[in-house]
Coordinates of C-alpha atoms in Angstrom, one line a residue:
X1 CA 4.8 11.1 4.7
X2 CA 4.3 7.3 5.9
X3 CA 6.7 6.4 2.6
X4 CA 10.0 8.9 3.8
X5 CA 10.3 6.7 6.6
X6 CA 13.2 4.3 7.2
X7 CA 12.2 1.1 5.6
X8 CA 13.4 -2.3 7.7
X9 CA 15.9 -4.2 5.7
X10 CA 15.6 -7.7 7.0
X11 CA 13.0 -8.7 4.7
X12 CA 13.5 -9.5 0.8
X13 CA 10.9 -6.3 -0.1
X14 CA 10.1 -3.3 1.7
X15 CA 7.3 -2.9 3.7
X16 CA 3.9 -2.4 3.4
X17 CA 4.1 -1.1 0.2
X18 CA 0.7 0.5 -0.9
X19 CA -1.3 3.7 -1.4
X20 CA 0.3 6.7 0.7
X21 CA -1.6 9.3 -0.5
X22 CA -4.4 9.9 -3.2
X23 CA -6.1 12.9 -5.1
X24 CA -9.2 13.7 -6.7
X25 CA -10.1 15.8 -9.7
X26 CA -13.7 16.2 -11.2
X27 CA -15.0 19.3 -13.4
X28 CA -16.8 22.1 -12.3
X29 CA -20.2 21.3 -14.1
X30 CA -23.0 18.8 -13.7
X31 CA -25.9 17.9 -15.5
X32 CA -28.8 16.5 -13.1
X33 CA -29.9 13.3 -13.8
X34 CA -34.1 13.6 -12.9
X35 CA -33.8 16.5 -15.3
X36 CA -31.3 14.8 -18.1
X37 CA -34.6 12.2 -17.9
X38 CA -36.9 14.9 -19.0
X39 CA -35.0 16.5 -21.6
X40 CA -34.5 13.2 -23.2
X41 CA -38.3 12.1 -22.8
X42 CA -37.7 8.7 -21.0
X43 CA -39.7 7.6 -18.1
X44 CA -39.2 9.8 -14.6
X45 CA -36.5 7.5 -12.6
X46 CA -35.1 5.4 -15.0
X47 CA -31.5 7.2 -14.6
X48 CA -32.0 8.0 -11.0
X49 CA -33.7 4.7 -9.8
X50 CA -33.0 1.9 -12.6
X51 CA -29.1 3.5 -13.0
X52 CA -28.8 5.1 -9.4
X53 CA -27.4 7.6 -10.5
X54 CA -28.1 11.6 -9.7
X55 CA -26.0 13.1 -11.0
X56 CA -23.1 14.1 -14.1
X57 CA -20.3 15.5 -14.1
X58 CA -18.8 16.9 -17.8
X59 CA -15.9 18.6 -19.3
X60 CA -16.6 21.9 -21.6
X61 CA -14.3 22.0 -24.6
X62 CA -11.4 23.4 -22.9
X63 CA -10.5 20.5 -21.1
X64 CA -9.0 17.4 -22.2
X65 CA -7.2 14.4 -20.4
X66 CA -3.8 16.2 -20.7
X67 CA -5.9 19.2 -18.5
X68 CA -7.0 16.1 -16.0
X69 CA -4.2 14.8 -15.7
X70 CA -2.1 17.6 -15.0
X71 CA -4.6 19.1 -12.2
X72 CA -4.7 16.2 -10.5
X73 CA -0.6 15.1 -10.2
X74 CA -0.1 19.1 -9.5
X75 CA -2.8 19.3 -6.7
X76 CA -1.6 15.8 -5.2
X77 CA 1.9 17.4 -5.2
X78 CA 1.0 20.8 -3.7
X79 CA -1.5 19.1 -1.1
X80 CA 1.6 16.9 0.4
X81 CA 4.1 19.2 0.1
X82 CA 6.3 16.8 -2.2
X83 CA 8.9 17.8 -4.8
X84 CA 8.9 16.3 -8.2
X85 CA 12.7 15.0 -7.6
X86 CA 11.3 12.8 -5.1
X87 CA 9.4 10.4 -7.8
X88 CA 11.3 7.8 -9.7
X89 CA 8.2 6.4 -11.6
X90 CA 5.2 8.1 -12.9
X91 CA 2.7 6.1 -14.7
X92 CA -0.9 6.9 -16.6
X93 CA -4.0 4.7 -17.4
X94 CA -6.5 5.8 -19.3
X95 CA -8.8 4.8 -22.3
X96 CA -9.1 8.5 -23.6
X97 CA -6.5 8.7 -26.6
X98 CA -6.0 12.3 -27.9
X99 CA -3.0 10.6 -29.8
X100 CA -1.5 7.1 -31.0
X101 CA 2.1 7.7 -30.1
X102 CA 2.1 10.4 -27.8
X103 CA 1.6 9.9 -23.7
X104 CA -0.1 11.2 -21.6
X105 CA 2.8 10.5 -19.2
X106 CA 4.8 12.4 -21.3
X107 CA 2.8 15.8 -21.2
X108 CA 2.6 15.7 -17.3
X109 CA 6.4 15.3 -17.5
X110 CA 6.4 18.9 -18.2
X111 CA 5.5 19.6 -14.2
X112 CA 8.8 17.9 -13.7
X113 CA 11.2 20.6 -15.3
X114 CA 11.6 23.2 -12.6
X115 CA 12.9 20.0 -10.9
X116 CA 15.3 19.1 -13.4
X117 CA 13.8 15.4 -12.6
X118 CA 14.0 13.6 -15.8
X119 CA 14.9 9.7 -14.6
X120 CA 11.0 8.9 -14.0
X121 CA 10.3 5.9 -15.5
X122 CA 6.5 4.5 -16.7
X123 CA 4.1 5.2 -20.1
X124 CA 0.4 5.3 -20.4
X125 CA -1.3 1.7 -20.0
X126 CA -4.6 1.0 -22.1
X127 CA -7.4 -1.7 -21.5
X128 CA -10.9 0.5 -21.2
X129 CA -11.2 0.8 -17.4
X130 CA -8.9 -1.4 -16.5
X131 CA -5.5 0.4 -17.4
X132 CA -5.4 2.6 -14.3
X133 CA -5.5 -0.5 -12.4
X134 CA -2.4 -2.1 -14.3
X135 CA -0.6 1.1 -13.8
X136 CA -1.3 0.7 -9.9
X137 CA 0.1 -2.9 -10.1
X138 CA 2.9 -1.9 -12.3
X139 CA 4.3 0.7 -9.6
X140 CA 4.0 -1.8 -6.9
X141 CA 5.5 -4.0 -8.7
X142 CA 8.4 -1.2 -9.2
X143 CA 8.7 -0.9 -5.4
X144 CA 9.1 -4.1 -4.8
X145 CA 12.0 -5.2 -7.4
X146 CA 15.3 -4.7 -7.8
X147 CA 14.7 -1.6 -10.1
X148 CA 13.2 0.8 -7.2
X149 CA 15.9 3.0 -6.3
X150 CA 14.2 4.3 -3.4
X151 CA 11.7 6.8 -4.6
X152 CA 8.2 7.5 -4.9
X153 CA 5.9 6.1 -7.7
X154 CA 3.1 8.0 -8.9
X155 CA 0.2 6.6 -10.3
X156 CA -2.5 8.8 -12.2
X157 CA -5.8 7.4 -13.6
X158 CA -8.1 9.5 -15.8
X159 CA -10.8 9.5 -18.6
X160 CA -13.2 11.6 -20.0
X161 CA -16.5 9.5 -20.2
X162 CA -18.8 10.4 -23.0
X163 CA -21.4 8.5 -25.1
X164 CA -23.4 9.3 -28.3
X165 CA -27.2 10.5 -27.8
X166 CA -29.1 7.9 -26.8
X167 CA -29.3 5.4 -23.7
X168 CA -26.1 5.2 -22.9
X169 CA -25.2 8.7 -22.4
X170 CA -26.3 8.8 -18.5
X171 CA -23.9 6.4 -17.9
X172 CA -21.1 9.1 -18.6
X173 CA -18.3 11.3 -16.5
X174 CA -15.2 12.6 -16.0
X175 CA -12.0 12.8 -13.8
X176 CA -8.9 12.0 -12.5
X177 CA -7.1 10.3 -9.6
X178 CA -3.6 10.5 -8.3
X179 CA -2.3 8.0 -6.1
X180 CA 1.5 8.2 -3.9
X181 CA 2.5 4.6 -4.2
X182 CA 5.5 3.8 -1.5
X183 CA 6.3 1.5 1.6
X184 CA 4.8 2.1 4.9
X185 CA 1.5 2.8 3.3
X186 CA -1.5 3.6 5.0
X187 CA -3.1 1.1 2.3
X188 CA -1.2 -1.5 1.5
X189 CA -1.7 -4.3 -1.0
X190 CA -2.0 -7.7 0.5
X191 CA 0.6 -10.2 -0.7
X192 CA -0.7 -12.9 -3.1
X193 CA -4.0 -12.2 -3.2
X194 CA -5.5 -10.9 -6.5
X195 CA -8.0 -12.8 -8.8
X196 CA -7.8 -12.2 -11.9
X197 CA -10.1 -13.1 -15.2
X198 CA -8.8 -12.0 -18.9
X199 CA -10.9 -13.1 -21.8
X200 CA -11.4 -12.5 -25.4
X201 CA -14.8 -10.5 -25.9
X202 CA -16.6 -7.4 -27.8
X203 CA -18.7 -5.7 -25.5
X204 CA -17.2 -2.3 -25.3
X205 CA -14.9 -0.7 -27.4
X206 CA -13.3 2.1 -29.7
X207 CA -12.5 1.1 -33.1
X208 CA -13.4 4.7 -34.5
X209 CA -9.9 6.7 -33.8
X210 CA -11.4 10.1 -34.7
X211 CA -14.5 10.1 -32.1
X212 CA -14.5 9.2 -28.0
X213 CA -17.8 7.6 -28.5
X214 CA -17.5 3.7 -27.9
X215 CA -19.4 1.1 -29.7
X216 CA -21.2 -0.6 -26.5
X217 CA -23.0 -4.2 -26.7
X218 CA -25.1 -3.3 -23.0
X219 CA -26.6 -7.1 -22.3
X220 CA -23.2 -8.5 -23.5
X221 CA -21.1 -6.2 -21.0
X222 CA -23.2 -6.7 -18.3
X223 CA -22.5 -10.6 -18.9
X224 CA -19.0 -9.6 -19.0
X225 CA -18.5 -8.1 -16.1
X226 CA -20.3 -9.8 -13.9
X227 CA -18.9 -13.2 -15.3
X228 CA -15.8 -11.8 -14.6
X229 CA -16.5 -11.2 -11.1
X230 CA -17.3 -14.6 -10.5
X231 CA -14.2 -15.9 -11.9
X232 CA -11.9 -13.4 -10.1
X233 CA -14.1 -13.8 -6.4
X234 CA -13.1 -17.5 -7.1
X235 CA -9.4 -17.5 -7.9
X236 CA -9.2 -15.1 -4.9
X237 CA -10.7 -17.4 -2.6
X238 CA -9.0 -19.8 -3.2
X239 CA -5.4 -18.1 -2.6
X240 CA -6.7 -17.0 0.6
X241 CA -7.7 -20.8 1.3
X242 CA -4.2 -21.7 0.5
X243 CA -2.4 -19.2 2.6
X244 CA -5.0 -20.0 6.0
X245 CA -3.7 -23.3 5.3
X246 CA -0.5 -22.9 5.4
X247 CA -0.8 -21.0 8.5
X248 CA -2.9 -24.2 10.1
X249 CA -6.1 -22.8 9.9
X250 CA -9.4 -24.4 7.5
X251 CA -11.7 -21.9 7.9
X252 CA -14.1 -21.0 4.8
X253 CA -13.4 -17.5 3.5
X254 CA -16.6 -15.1 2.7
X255 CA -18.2 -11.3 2.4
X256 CA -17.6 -11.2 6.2
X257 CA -14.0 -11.0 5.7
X258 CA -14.0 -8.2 3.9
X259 CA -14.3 -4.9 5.9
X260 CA -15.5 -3.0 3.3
X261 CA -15.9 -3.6 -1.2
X262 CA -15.6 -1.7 -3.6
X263 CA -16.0 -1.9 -7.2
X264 CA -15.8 -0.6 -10.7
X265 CA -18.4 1.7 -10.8
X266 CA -20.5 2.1 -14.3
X267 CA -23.2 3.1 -12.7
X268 CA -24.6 2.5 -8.8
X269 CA -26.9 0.1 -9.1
X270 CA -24.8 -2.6 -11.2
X271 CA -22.7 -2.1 -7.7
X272 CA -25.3 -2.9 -5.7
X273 CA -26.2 -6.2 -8.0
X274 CA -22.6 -7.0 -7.3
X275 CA -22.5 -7.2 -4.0
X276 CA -25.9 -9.8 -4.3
X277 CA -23.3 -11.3 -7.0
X278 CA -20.7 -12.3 -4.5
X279 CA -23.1 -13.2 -2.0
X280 CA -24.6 -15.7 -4.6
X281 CA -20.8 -17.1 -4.8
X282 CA -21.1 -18.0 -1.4
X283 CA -24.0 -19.2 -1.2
X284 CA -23.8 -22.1 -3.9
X285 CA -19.9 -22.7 -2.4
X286 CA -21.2 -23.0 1.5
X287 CA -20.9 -27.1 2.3
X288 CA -24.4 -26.4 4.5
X289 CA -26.0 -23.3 4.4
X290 CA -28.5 -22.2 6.9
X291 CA -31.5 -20.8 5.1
X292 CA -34.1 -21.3 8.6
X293 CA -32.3 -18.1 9.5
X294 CA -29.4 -15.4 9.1
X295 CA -28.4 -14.1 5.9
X296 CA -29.9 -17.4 3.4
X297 CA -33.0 -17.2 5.0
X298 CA -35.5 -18.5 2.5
X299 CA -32.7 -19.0 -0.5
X300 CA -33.1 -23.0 -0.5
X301 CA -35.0 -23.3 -3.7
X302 CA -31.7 -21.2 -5.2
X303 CA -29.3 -23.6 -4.4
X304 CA -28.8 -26.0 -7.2
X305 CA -28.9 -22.8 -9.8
X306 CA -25.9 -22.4 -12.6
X307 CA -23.8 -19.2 -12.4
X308 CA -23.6 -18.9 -16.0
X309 CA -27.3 -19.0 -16.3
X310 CA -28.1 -16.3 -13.3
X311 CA -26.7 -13.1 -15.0
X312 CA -30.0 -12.1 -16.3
X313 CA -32.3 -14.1 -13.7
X314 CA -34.6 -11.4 -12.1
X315 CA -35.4 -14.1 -9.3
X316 CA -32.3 -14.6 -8.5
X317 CA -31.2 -10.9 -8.6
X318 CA -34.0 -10.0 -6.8
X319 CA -33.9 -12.7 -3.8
X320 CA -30.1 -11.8 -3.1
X321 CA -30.3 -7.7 -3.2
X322 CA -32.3 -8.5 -0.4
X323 CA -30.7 -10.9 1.1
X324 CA -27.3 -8.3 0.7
X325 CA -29.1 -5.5 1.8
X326 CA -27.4 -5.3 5.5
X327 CA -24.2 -5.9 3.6
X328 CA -24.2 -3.3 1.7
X329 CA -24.9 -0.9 3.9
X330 CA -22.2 -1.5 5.9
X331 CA -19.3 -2.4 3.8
X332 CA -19.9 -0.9 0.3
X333 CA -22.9 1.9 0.2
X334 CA -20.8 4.2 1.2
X335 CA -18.0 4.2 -1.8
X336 CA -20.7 4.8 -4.6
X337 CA -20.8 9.2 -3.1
X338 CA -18.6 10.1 -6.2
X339 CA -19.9 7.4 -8.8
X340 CA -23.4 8.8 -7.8
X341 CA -22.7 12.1 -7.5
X342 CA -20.3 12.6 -10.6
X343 CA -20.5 9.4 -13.0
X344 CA -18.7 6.9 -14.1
X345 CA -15.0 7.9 -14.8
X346 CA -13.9 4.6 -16.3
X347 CA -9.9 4.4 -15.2
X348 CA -10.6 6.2 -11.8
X349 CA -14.4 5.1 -11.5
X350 CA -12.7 2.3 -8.7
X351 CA -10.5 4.6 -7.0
X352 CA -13.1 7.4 -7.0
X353 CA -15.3 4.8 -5.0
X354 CA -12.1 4.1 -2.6
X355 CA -11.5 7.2 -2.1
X356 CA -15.1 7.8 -1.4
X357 CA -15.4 5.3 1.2
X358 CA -12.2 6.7 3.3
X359 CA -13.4 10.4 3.1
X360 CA -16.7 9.0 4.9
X361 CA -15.1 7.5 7.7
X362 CA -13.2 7.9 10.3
X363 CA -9.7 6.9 10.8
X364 CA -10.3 4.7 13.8
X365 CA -13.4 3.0 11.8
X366 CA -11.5 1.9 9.0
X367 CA -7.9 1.3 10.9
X368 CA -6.9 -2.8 10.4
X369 CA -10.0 -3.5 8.0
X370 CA -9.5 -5.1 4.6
X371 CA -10.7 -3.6 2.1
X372 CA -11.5 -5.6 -1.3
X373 CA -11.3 -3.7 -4.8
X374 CA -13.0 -5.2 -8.0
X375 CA -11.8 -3.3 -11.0
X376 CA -12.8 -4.5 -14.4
X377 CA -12.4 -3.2 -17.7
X378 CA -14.0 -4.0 -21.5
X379 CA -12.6 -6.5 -23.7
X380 CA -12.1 -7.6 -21.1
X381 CA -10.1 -7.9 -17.9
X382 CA -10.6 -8.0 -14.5
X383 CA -8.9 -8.0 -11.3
X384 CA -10.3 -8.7 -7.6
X385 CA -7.3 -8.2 -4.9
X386 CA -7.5 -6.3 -1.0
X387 CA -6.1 -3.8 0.7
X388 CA -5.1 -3.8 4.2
X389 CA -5.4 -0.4 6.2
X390 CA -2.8 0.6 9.1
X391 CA -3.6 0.3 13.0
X392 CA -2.3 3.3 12.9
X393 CA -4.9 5.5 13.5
X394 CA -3.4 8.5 15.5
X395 CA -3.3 11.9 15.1
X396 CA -0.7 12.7 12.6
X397 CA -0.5 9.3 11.3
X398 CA 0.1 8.3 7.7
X399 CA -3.7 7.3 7.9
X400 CA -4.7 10.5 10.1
X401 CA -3.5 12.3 6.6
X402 CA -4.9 10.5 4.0
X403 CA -8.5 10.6 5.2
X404 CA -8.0 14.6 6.4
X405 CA -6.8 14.9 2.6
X406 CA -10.2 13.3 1.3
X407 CA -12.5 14.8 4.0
X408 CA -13.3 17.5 1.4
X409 CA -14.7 15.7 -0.9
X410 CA -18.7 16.5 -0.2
X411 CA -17.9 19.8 0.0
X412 CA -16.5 20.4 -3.3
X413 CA -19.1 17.8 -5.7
X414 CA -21.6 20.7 -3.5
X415 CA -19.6 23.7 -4.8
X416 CA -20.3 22.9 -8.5
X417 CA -21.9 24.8 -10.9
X418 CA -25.3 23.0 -12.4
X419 CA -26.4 23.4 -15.8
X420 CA -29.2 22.7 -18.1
X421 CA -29.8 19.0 -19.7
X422 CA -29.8 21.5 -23.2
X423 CA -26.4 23.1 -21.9
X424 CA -24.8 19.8 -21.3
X425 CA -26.0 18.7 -25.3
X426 CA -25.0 21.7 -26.6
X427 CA -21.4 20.8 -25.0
X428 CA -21.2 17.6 -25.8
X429 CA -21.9 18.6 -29.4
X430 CA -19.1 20.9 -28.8
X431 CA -17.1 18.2 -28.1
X432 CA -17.7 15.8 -30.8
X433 CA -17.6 18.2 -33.7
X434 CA -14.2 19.8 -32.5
X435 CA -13.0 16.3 -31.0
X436 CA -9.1 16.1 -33.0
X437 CA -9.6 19.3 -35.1
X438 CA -6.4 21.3 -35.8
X439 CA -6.1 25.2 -35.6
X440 CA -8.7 24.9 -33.0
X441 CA -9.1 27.8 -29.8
X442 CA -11.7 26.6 -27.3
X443 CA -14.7 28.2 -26.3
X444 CA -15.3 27.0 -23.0
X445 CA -15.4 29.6 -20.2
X446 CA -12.3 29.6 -18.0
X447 CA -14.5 31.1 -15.2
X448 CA -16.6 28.2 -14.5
X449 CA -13.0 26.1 -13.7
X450 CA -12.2 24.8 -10.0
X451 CA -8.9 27.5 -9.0
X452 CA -5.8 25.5 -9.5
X453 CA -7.6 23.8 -12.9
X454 CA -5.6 23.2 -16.1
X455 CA -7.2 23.6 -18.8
X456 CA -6.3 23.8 -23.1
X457 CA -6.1 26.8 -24.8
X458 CA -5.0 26.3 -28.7
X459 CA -4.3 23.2 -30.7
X460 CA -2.4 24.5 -33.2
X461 CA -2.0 23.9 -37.0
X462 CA 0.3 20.6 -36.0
X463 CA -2.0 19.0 -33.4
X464 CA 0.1 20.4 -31.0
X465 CA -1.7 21.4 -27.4
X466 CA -1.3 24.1 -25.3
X467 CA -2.1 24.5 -22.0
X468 CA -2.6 27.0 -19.1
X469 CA -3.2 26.9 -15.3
X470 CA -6.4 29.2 -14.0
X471 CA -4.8 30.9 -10.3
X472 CA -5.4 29.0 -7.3
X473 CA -7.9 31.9 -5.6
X474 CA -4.7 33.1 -3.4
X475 CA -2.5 33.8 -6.0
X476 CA -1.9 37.4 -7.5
X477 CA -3.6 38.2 -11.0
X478 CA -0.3 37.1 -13.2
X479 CA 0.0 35.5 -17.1
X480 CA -0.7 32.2 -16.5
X481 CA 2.1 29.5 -17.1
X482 CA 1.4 28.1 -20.7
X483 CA 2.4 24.6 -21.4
X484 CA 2.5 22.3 -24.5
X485 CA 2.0 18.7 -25.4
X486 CA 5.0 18.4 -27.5
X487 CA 8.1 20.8 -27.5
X488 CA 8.1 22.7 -30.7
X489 CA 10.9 23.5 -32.1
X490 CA 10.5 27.2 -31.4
X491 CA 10.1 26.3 -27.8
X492 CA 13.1 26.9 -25.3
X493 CA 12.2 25.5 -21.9
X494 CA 13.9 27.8 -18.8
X495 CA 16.7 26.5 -17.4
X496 CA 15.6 23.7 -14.7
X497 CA 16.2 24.8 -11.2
X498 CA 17.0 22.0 -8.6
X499 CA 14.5 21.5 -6.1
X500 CA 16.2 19.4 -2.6
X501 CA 15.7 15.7 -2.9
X502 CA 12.5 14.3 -0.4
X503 CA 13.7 10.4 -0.9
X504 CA 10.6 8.1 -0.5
X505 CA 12.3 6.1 1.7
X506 CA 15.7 6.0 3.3
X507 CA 18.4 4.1 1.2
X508 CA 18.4 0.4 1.4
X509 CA 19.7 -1.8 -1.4
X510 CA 19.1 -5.4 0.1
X511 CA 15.4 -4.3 1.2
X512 CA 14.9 -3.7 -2.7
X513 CA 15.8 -6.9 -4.6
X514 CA 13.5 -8.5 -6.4
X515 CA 10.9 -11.0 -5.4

């Protein structure tokens, strides 16, 4: 792995620190979209063309984000042959909360006691879709001081995205991403540059604990969000300004820059109005644009407009979705695979669409590009910051890996099971009447499970929630392993067996002193 690599130690922080590896996790089980539209009696196309969405992926009853969670960090681990001893801090966003106090973090450490690993630092973070983002920055931010000790950090964002009956529900999902943070990364976070906006605002949230439904304001959290990416494309301009300056160059930054975007994902077509969005922001910021020909052709009667008064402005949408078009072909139409495909996941729903956009190129088509990331959550806050992808595109390279690891991804959203619009309401009826019940054995089938899946099988009388793994389809018929939430009393763990140290990255104390 690009991360177990000697790091150099003349510079204050290690190197390239960044995204080494990543993993993807979404159920078995989809609910098509054209036929969602017919069950619920609204007009043909107004999920798949007004949302651009096709389809919806959905958890049954026996799967919770505990079950997510643990698939995902135990596939990632399998897939790159890495032993739990070799992570020193494992972190969890998420927005689904199964309880007050206890994390998710917590239950996943229960993967880590064969290892006898138990110094892994990080909790769950919370902000709606934002927290698996804050997790990401928090582990990079681990790397990079004078805490790291060397290690890998693990980063794991998951949710389980479901909405009362009504207009809102299309906009659901589920899943879960796990992401190898280290230095020497294939993706590595660009120095300096995020924009961030974090405001005060009520236009998604969860105020009922005993329900996953949120209470969602639509027009105000479209506002929101889009409001927020004008404010975060600005701050990040301008730090990008300020660095070309200091390196003796004036040149303006814009879209062009950017190799590829991606961004938060609700649904496709808000996407797709964000990309018009940013192309709006340069527009209105350009000294002297050209609009005889290129890209502003025929946008002069748009330039004296007011952000704050375009969010809604079907003229102004309209003009720059086509003026993006060519844009977003090339450097964002790709990403949206699992958002359209599976839903919006709300913590992974922007690494879902990264992850998308690597598995559908090549390693020599995305080698040296930057990639920009807009991740935003309700409430709200919002980051925009970039990626920068290795030259390194040769066989065997840390890059060679990562998009081999993700080249799969088609493949499996085909292998899925489909079920009936009435199927997926009876299981999400399922799910609401039996959401925090005690004494409670699920009824979902194990069967219809991806191999390698975890998955609940009792709460018991205490809230306490056990869990089993169905067989990866090489394994042997065997008991499967059962796991718990929270150690009863009655519960002896086996003795923890050492597994051999993989170090993330050869010892060197001055290359990890904080910046």
């Amino acid at each position: 792995m690009p991360g177990s690599a000697a790091i150099s130690c003349l510079g204050p922080w290690p190197k390239d620190v960044g995204i080494i590896a990543m993993e993807l996790y979404f159920p078995a089980q989809y609910v098509d979209q054209a036929e969602l539209e017919q069950f619920d009696g609204v007009p043909s196309g107004k999920y798949t063309v007004g949302l651009g969405q096709a389809r919806m992926g959905f958890c049954s009853d026996c799967e919770d984000i505990n079950s997510l969670c643990l698939t995902v960090v135990q596939r990632l681990m399998e897939r790159n042959s890495l032993s739990y001893d070799s992570v020193g801090r494992l972190e969890v966003g998420t927005e689904t909360i199964i309880d007050k106090s206890k994390s998710v973090k917590t239950v996943i450490m229960q993967l880590f006691e064969d290892s006898g690993n138990t110094d892994v630092e990080g909790i769950d973070t919370t902000n709606a879709c934002y927290g698996g983002t804050a997790a990401l920055f928090n582990a990079v931010n681990w790397v990079e001081s004078s805490s790291w000790d060397g290690r890998y950090a693990l980063v794991v964002a998951g949710d389980i995205a479901v909405y009362a009956t009504g207009s809102a529900r299309p906009t659901g999902g589920a899943g879960a991403v796990a992401m190898l943070v280290g230095p020497n990364a294939p993706l590595a976070f660009e120095r300096g540059l995020r924009g961030t906006h974090m405001q005060h605002a009520y236009d998604f949230y969860k105020p009922d604990l005993v329900s996953e439904y949120p209470v969602v304001d639509g027009k105000l959290s479209i506002e929101c969000y889009l409001s927020a990416l004008d404010r975060c494309y600005s701050v990040y301009r301008n730090k990008i300004h300020a660095q070309w300056q200091r390196e003796g160059s004036e040149r303006r930054f814009s879209l062009e820059d950017f190799g590829f975007l991606v961004f938060h994902s609700p649904y496709c077509k808000l996407v797709q109005k964000s990309l018009a969005r940013l192309m709006l922001n340069d527009f209105l910021s350009h000294p002297n644009p050209n609009t005889e020909t290129g890209p502003y052709t025929g946008l002069d009667a748009f330039r004296d407009v007011q952000p704050e008064e375009t969010y809604f402005d079907r003229d102004v949408e309209k003009a720059f979705m086509k003026a993006s078009a060519d844009l977003f072909e090339r450097k964002t139409k790709a990403s949206l695979l699992i958002s359209n495909q599976n839903g919006n996941m709300y913590t992974p729903s922007v690494y879902g669409c990264l992850a998308s956009l690597i598995a559908q190129h090549t390693p020599s088509q995305i080698a040296g590009q930057r990639i920009g990331v807009f991740s935003y959550g309700s409430g709200f806050a919002a980051t925009l910051y970039s990626l920068r992808v290795t030259q390194d595109h040769t066989p065997g390279s840390g890059l060679d890996k990562l998009v081999s690891s993700l080249s799969d991804l088609k493949v499996r959203l085909d292998s899925r099971k489909k079920v009936s619009p009435a199927v997926f309401s009876e299981n999400m009826k399922l799910r609401e009447e039996t959401h925090h019940l005690a004494s409670y054995v699920p009824r979902g089938s194990v069967e219809d499970l991806f191999p390698g899946t975890w998955y609940l099988t009792r709460v018991d009388d205490k809230h306490r929630r056990e869990y089993a793994r169905r067989p990866q389809d090489h394994d042997l018929p065997a008991e499967p392993q059962l796991v718990r939430s929270s150690t009863a009393t009655e519960h002896i763990p086996s003795p923890a067996k050492k597994m051999p140290r993989i170090p993330a990255a050869t010892a060197c104390p001055e290359a990890a002193v904080s910046n």
